[in-house]
PDB file of C-alpha atoms in Angstrom:
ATOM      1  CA  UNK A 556       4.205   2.524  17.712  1.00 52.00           C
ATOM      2  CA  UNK A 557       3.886   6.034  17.145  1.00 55.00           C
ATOM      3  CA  UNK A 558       2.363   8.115  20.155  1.00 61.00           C
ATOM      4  CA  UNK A 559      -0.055  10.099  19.666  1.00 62.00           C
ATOM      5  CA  UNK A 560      -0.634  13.508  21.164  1.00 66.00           C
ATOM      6  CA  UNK A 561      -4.707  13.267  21.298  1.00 69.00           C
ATOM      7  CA  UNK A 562      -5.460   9.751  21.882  1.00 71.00           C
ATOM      8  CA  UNK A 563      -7.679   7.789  19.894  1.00 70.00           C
ATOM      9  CA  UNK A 564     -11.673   7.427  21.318  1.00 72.00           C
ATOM     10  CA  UNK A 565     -11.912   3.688  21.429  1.00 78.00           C
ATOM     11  CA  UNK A 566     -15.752   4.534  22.562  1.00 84.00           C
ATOM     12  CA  UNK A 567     -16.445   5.169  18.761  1.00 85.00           C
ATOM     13  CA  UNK A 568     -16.404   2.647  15.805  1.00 87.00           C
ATOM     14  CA  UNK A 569     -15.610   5.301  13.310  1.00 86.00           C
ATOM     15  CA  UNK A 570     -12.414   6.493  14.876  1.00 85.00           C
ATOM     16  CA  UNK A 571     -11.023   3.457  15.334  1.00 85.00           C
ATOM     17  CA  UNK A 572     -11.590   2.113  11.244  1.00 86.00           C
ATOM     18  CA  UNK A 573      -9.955   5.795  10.751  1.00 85.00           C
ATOM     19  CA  UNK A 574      -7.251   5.385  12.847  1.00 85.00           C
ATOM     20  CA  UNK A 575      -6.424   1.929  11.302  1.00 86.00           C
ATOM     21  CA  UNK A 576      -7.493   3.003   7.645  1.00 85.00           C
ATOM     22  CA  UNK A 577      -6.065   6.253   7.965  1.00 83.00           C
ATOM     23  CA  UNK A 578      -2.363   6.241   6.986  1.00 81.00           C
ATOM     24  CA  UNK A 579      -2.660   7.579   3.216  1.00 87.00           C
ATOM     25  CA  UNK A 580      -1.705   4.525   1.656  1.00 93.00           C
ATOM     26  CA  UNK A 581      -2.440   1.883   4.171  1.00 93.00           C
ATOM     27  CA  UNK A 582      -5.959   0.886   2.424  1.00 92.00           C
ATOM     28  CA  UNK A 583      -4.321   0.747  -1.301  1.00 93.00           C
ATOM     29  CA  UNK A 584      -1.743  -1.292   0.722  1.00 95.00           C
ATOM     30  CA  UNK A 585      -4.240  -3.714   2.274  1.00 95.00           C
ATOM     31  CA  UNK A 586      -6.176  -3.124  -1.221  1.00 93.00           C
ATOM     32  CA  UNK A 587      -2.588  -4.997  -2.849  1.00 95.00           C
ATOM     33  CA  UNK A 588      -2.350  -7.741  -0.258  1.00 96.00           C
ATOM     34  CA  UNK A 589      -5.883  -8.986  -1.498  1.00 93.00           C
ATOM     35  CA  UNK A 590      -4.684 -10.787  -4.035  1.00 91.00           C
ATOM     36  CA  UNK A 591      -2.458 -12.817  -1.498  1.00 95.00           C
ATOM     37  CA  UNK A 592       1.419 -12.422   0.033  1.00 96.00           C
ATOM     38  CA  UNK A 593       3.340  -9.687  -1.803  1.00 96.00           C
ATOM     39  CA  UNK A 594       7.292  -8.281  -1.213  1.00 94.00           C
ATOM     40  CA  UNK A 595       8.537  -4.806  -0.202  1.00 93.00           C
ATOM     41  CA  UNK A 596       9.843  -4.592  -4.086  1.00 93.00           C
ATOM     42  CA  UNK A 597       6.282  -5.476  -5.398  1.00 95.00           C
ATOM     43  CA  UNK A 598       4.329  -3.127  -3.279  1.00 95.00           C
ATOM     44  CA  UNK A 599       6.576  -0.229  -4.121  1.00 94.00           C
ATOM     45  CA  UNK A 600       6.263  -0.943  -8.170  1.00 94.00           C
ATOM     46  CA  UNK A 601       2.141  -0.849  -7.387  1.00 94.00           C
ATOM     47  CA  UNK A 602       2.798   2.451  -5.481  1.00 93.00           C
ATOM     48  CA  UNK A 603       5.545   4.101  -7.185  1.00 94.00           C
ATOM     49  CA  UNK A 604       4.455   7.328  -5.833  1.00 94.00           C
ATOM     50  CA  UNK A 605       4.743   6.291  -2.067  1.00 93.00           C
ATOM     51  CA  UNK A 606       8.454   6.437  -0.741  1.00 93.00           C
ATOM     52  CA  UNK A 607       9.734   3.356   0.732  1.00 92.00           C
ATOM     53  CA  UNK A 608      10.301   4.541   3.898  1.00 94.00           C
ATOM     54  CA  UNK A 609       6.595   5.694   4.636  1.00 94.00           C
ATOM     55  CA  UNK A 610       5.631   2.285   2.724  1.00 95.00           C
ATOM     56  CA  UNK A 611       7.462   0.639   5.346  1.00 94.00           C
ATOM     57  CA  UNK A 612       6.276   3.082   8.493  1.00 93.00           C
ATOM     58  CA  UNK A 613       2.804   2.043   7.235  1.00 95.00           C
ATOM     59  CA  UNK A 614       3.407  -1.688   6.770  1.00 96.00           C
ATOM     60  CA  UNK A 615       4.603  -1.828  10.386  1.00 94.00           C
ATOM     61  CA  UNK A 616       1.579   0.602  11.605  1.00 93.00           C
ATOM     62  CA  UNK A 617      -0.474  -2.182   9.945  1.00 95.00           C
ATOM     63  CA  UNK A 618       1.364  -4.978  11.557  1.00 96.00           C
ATOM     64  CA  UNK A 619       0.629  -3.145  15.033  1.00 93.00           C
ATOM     65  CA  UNK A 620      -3.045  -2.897  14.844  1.00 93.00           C
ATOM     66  CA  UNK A 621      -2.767  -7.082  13.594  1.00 95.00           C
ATOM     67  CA  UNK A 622      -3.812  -6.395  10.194  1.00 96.00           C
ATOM     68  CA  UNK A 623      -0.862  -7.458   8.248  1.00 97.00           C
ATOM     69  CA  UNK A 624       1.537  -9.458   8.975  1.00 97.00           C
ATOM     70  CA  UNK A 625       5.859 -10.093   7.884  1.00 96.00           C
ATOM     71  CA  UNK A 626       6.800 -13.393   7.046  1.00 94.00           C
ATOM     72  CA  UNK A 627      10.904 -13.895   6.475  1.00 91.00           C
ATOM     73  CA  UNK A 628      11.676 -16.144   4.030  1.00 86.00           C
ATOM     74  CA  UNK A 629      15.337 -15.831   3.837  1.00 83.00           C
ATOM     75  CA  UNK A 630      16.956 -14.049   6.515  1.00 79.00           C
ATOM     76  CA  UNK A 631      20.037 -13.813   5.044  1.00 81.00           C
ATOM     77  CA  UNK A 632      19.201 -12.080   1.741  1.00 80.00           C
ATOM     78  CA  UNK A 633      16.223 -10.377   3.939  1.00 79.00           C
ATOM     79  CA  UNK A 634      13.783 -11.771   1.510  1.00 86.00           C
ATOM     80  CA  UNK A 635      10.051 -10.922   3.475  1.00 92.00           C
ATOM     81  CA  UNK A 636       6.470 -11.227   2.500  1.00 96.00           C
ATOM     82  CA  UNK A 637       3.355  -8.973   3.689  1.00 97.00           C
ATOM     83  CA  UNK A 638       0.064 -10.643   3.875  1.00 97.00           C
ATOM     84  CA  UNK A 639      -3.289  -9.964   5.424  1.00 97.00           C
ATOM     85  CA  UNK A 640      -3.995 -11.247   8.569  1.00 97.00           C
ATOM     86  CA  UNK A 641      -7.396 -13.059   9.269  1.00 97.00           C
ATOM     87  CA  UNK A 642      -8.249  -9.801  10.733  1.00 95.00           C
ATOM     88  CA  UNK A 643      -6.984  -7.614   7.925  1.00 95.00           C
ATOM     89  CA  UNK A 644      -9.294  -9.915   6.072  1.00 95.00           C
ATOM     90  CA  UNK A 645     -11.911  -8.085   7.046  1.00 94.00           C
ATOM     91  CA  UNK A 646     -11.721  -5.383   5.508  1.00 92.00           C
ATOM     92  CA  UNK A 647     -11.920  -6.813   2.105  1.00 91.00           C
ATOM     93  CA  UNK A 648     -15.932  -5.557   1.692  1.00 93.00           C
ATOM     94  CA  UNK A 649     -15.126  -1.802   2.905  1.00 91.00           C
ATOM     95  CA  UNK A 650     -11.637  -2.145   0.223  1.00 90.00           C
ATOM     96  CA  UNK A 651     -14.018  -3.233  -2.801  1.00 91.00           C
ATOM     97  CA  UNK A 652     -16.982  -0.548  -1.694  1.00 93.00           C
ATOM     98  CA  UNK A 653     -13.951   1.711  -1.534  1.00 89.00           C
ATOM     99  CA  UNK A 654     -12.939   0.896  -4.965  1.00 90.00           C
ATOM    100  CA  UNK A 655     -16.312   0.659  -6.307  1.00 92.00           C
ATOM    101  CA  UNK A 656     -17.294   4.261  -5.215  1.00 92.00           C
ATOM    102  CA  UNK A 657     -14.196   5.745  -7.182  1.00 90.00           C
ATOM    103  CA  UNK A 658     -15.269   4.185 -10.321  1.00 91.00           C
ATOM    104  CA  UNK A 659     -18.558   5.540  -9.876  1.00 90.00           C
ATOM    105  CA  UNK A 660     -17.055   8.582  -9.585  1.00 89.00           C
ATOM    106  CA  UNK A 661     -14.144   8.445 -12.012  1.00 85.00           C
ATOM    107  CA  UNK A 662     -16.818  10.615 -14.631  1.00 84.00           C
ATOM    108  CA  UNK A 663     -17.985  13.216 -12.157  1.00 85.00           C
ATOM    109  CA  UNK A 664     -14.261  13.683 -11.435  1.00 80.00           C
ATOM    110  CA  UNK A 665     -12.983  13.889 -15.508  1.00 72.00           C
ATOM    111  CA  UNK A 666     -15.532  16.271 -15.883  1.00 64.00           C
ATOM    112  CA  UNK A 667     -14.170  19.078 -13.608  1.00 60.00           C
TER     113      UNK A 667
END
């Protein structure tokens, strides 16, 4: 993994769900994997506007902190799934608050 310049407080709850949920698209990522094991090829047709290379930098953050995790199917045509791990499972409630808030707030945001 990446190291950091400032390390991250592990004294303080918050920083740590940032650190994990941070990445820009690693909650819509986790947010994807919900629905159960999905390829590279999927995830990048959910988030066309993510390049694959920082789709895959975040995958593999995710797979460091345990939340997802890579399961080859086919070595030889590389064929891999992403899933949630038991832990990444856990942050199914904060994903659908998440997703709840925005369409709460999909009106207040159309009307600026």
């Amino acid at each position: 993994m990446y190291n950091k310049k400032i390390p991250v407080d592990i004294n303080c709850g918050f920083r740590i769900a940032i650190e994990v949920m941070g990445g820009k698209w690693n909650p819509y990522i986790i947010y994807e994997l919900l629905d159960g094991p999905k390829r590279p090829s999927e995830l990048q047709r959910q988030m066309p506007e993510a390049s694959e290379r920082v789709l895959a930098q975040q995958l593999k953050e995710l797979m460091e902190y345990g939340v997802v995790e890579k399961q080859v199917i086919d070595p030889v045509c590389k064929h891999s799934e992403y899933r949630l791990t038991d832990l990444g499972r856990t942050f199914v409630p904060i994903i659908e608050q998440l997703r709840n808030w925005g369409n709460n707030f999909r009106d207040c945001l159309a009307v600026h």
